[in-house]
PDB file of C-alpha atoms in Angstrom:
ATOM      1  CA  MET A 141       5.686  20.400 -15.664  1.00 70.00           C
ATOM      2  CA  ALA A 142       2.443  18.475 -16.448  1.00 76.00           C
ATOM      3  CA  VAL A 143      -1.187  18.903 -14.845  1.00 80.00           C
ATOM      4  CA  GLU A 144      -1.131  15.198 -14.287  1.00 82.00           C
ATOM      5  CA  GLU A 145       2.216  15.202 -13.040  1.00 81.00           C
ATOM      6  CA  LYS A 146       1.555  17.705 -10.158  1.00 87.00           C
ATOM      7  CA  ARG A 147      -1.613  16.205  -9.148  1.00 88.00           C
ATOM      8  CA  ALA A 148       0.987  12.631  -9.170  1.00 88.00           C
ATOM      9  CA  TRP A 149       2.654  14.713  -7.127  1.00 91.00           C
ATOM     10  CA  SER A 150       0.478  15.980  -4.615  1.00 93.00           C
ATOM     11  CA  MET A 151      -0.907  12.565  -3.921  1.00 93.00           C
ATOM     12  CA  LEU A 152       2.458  11.027  -3.301  1.00 93.00           C
ATOM     13  CA  VAL A 153       3.076  14.184  -0.873  1.00 95.00           C
ATOM     14  CA  ILE A 154      -0.391  13.557   1.053  1.00 96.00           C
ATOM     15  CA  ALA A 155      -0.072   9.686   1.348  1.00 95.00           C
ATOM     16  CA  VAL A 156       3.576  10.313   2.921  1.00 96.00           C
ATOM     17  CA  GLY A 157       1.971  12.722   5.437  1.00 96.00           C
ATOM     18  CA  SER A 158      -1.138  11.709   6.193  1.00 95.00           C
ATOM     19  CA  TYR A 159       0.392   8.227   7.285  1.00 96.00           C
ATOM     20  CA  ALA A 160       3.388   9.947   9.263  1.00 96.00           C
ATOM     21  CA  ALA A 161       0.649  11.520  10.872  1.00 95.00           C
ATOM     22  CA  TYR A 162      -0.903   8.279  11.733  1.00 94.00           C
ATOM     23  CA  LEU A 163       2.016   7.278  12.892  1.00 93.00           C
ATOM     24  CA  TRP A 164       2.942  10.078  15.011  1.00 93.00           C
ATOM     25  CA  VAL A 165      -0.536   9.736  16.893  1.00 90.00           C
ATOM     26  CA  VAL A 166      -0.735   6.075  17.193  1.00 90.00           C
ATOM     27  CA  LEU A 167       2.857   5.299  18.113  1.00 87.00           C
ATOM     28  CA  GLY A 168       2.690   8.474  20.413  1.00 85.00           C
ATOM     29  CA  ARG A 169       0.400   6.539  22.859  1.00 75.00           C
ATOM     30  CA  PRO A 170       1.891   5.961  26.933  1.00 76.00           C
ATOM     31  CA  ALA A 171       4.086   3.741  26.907  1.00 77.00           C
ATOM     32  CA  ALA A 172       2.011   1.745  29.481  1.00 78.00           C
ATOM     33  CA  VAL A 173      -0.090   0.587  26.880  1.00 77.00           C
ATOM     34  CA  PRO A 174       0.510  -2.023  24.475  1.00 81.00           C
ATOM     35  CA  LEU A 175       0.561  -1.390  20.698  1.00 81.00           C
ATOM     36  CA  THR A 176      -2.353  -3.552  20.189  1.00 79.00           C
ATOM     37  CA  ARG A 177      -4.610  -1.985  22.770  1.00 81.00           C
ATOM     38  CA  ALA A 178      -3.725   1.864  21.594  1.00 80.00           C
ATOM     39  CA  PRO A 179      -6.748   4.117  20.068  1.00 83.00           C
ATOM     40  CA  TYR A 180      -6.257   3.809  16.598  1.00 88.00           C
ATOM     41  CA  VAL A 181      -9.022   3.057  14.935  1.00 91.00           C
ATOM     42  CA  GLU A 182     -10.299   7.438  15.313  1.00 91.00           C
ATOM     43  CA  ALA A 183      -6.737   8.364  14.372  1.00 91.00           C
ATOM     44  CA  LEU A 184      -7.481   5.869  11.481  1.00 94.00           C
ATOM     45  CA  LEU A 185     -10.448   7.796  10.547  1.00 95.00           C
ATOM     46  CA  TRP A 186      -9.211  10.714  10.709  1.00 95.00           C
ATOM     47  CA  ALA A 187      -6.363  10.073   8.469  1.00 95.00           C
ATOM     48  CA  VAL A 188      -8.370   8.685   5.819  1.00 95.00           C
ATOM     49  CA  GLY A 189     -10.404  11.196   5.734  1.00 96.00           C
ATOM     50  CA  LEU A 190      -8.475  14.282   5.707  1.00 96.00           C
ATOM     51  CA  SER A 191      -6.022  12.862   2.992  1.00 95.00           C
ATOM     52  CA  ILE A 192      -9.509  12.773   0.706  1.00 95.00           C
ATOM     53  CA  ALA A 193     -10.022  16.046   1.598  1.00 96.00           C
ATOM     54  CA  VAL A 194      -7.140  17.197   1.284  1.00 96.00           C
ATOM     55  CA  SER A 195      -6.465  15.053  -2.075  1.00 94.00           C
ATOM     56  CA  ILE A 196      -9.891  16.799  -3.321  1.00 95.00           C
ATOM     57  CA  ALA A 197      -8.803  20.537  -2.447  1.00 96.00           C
ATOM     58  CA  ALA A 198      -5.233  20.267  -4.079  1.00 93.00           C
ATOM     59  CA  HIS A 199      -6.829  18.828  -7.214  1.00 90.00           C
ATOM     60  CA  ILE A 200      -8.976  21.418  -7.355  1.00 90.00           C
ATOM     61  CA  VAL A 201      -5.697  24.089  -6.364  1.00 91.00           C
ATOM     62  CA  ILE A 202      -4.001  22.416  -9.398  1.00 88.00           C
ATOM     63  CA  ALA A 203      -6.809  22.583 -11.850  1.00 85.00           C
ATOM     64  CA  ALA A 204      -7.274  26.105 -10.709  1.00 85.00           C
ATOM     65  CA  PHE A 205      -3.803  27.806 -11.276  1.00 85.00           C
ATOM     66  CA  SER A 206      -3.623  25.710 -14.516  1.00 80.00           C
ATOM     67  CA  PRO A 207      -4.089  27.136 -17.808  1.00 75.00           C
ATOM     68  CA  ARG A 208      -7.322  25.450 -19.315  1.00 71.00           C
ATOM     69  CA  GLU A 209      -5.601  24.170 -21.813  1.00 66.00           C
ATOM     70  CA  ALA A 210      -2.805  22.396 -19.513  1.00 64.00           C
ATOM     71  CA  ASN A 211      -6.258  20.522 -18.206  1.00 65.00           C
ATOM     72  CA  ILE A 212      -6.561  18.736 -21.314  1.00 69.00           C
ATOM     73  CA  LYS A 213      -5.501  15.057 -20.977  1.00 73.00           C
ATOM     74  CA  ASP A 214      -3.645  13.517 -24.205  1.00 73.00           C
ATOM     75  CA  GLN A 215      -3.050  10.020 -24.799  1.00 78.00           C
ATOM     76  CA  ARG A 216       0.026   9.874 -23.116  1.00 77.00           C
ATOM     77  CA  ASP A 217      -1.277  11.018 -19.658  1.00 78.00           C
ATOM     78  CA  ARG A 218      -3.851   8.701 -20.275  1.00 81.00           C
ATOM     79  CA  GLU A 219      -1.411   6.155 -20.594  1.00 84.00           C
ATOM     80  CA  ILE A 220       0.595   7.067 -17.821  1.00 82.00           C
ATOM     81  CA  HIS A 221      -2.358   7.572 -15.451  1.00 82.00           C
ATOM     82  CA  ARG A 222      -3.782   3.863 -16.367  1.00 85.00           C
ATOM     83  CA  PHE A 223       0.061   2.471 -16.178  1.00 85.00           C
ATOM     84  CA  GLY A 224       0.390   3.672 -12.924  1.00 84.00           C
ATOM     85  CA  GLU A 225      -2.959   2.612 -11.518  1.00 85.00           C
ATOM     86  CA  TYR A 226      -2.333  -0.376 -12.397  1.00 86.00           C
ATOM     87  CA  VAL A 227       0.915  -0.835 -10.882  1.00 86.00           C
ATOM     88  CA  GLY A 228      -0.355   0.652  -7.555  1.00 87.00           C
ATOM     89  CA  GLN A 229      -3.197  -1.215  -7.327  1.00 89.00           C
ATOM     90  CA  SER A 230      -1.257  -4.318  -7.082  1.00 87.00           C
ATOM     91  CA  LEU A 231      -0.520  -3.574  -3.589  1.00 88.00           C
ATOM     92  CA  VAL A 232      -4.393  -3.124  -2.614  1.00 91.00           C
ATOM     93  CA  VAL A 233      -4.458  -6.824  -3.682  1.00 92.00           C
ATOM     94  CA  ILE A 234      -1.353  -8.031  -1.536  1.00 91.00           C
ATOM     95  CA  GLY A 235      -2.766  -5.818   1.310  1.00 91.00           C
ATOM     96  CA  ALA A 236      -6.627  -7.324   1.069  1.00 92.00           C
ATOM     97  CA  VAL A 237      -4.549 -10.852   1.148  1.00 94.00           C
ATOM     98  CA  ALA A 238      -2.273  -9.745   3.780  1.00 94.00           C
ATOM     99  CA  GLY A 239      -5.733  -8.484   5.693  1.00 93.00           C
ATOM    100  CA  LEU A 240      -7.555 -12.116   5.333  1.00 95.00           C
ATOM    101  CA  VAL A 241      -4.478 -14.195   6.334  1.00 96.00           C
ATOM    102  CA  LEU A 242      -3.927 -12.269   9.115  1.00 95.00           C
ATOM    103  CA  ALA A 243      -7.650 -12.994   9.934  1.00 95.00           C
ATOM    104  CA  MET A 244      -7.755 -16.193   9.819  1.00 95.00           C
ATOM    105  CA  ALA A 245      -4.587 -16.265  12.188  1.00 95.00           C
ATOM    106  CA  GLY A 246      -6.434 -15.108  14.952  1.00 94.00           C
ATOM    107  CA  ALA A 247      -4.640 -10.991  14.592  1.00 91.00           C
ATOM    108  CA  ALA A 248      -5.888  -8.879  16.809  1.00 91.00           C
ATOM    109  CA  PRO A 249      -8.186  -6.157  14.637  1.00 91.00           C
ATOM    110  CA  PHE A 250      -5.321  -3.615  15.084  1.00 92.00           C
ATOM    111  CA  TRP A 251      -3.037  -5.796  12.837  1.00 93.00           C
ATOM    112  CA  ILE A 252      -5.804  -6.179  10.290  1.00 94.00           C
ATOM    113  CA  ALA A 253      -6.488  -2.624   9.820  1.00 94.00           C
ATOM    114  CA  ASN A 254      -2.725  -1.713  10.272  1.00 94.00           C
ATOM    115  CA  ALA A 255      -1.923  -3.620   7.272  1.00 94.00           C
ATOM    116  CA  ILE A 256      -4.851  -2.560   4.799  1.00 94.00           C
ATOM    117  CA  TYR A 257      -4.080   0.502   5.454  1.00 95.00           C
ATOM    118  CA  LEU A 258      -0.097   0.814   4.683  1.00 95.00           C
ATOM    119  CA  ALA A 259      -1.363  -1.170   1.678  1.00 94.00           C
ATOM    120  CA  PHE A 260      -3.817   1.372   1.259  1.00 94.00           C
ATOM    121  CA  VAL A 261      -1.024   3.876   1.451  1.00 95.00           C
ATOM    122  CA  LEU A 262       2.132   1.754  -0.322  1.00 94.00           C
ATOM    123  CA  SER A 263      -0.566   1.630  -3.405  1.00 94.00           C
ATOM    124  CA  SER A 264      -1.222   5.529  -3.586  1.00 93.00           C
ATOM    125  CA  VAL A 265       2.910   5.728  -3.346  1.00 94.00           C
ATOM    126  CA  LEU A 266       4.045   3.563  -5.394  1.00 92.00           C
ATOM    127  CA  GLY A 267       0.974   4.626  -8.270  1.00 90.00           C
ATOM    128  CA  SER A 268       2.137   8.437  -7.727  1.00 91.00           C
ATOM    129  CA  ALA A 269       5.853   7.267  -7.914  1.00 90.00           C
ATOM    130  CA  VAL A 270       5.133   5.423 -11.341  1.00 88.00           C
ATOM    131  CA  LYS A 271       3.590   8.736 -13.353  1.00 88.00           C
ATOM    132  CA  VAL A 272       5.912  10.882 -11.698  1.00 89.00           C
ATOM    133  CA  ILE A 273       9.048   8.694 -12.727  1.00 87.00           C
ATOM    134  CA  SER A 274       7.288   8.445 -16.450  1.00 86.00           C
ATOM    135  CA  TYR A 275       6.875  12.195 -16.552  1.00 83.00           C
ATOM    136  CA  ARG A 276      10.346  12.856 -16.197  1.00 84.00           C
ATOM    137  CA  PHE A 277      12.040  10.026 -17.582  1.00 82.00           C
ATOM    138  CA  GLY A 278       9.761   9.104 -20.393  1.00 78.00           C
ATOM    139  CA  PHE A 279       7.057   6.514 -20.538  1.00 70.00           C
ATOM    140  CA  HIS A 280       8.069   3.010 -22.043  1.00 68.00           C
ATOM    141  CA  PRO A 281       5.296   0.468 -21.695  1.00 62.00           C
ATOM    142  CA  TRP A 282       6.134  -2.774 -22.234  1.00 58.00           C
TER     143      TRP A 282
END
């Protein structure tokens, strides 16, 4: 398995895991508290911060336990990475537009923040999934 594929797998697992943990904390509020009043800010900051830290640590571990020559990217690795990032970034744009629409509609900050965070998570998941699929089934740019 290529080092870049391992990194894509780690990003996929970290993104899904951190979002699941965030949802567990936020949705685990007392039943009397409405969802828009749930204490989400601290959980959101922890989820984002920890996912960044764990991602960096995972990349370091993957690089440390890979042969030196495996860390060299070839043209195919660069193209797969670029393609995965382009596909994933489309969801960041959709999330930004959703955040703008929610803000203009006067939605609660809870919904705006969660729409943007969900877009970032889906961007990471989609980009990583495209990379893994490209490594597993071949990369055929169109």
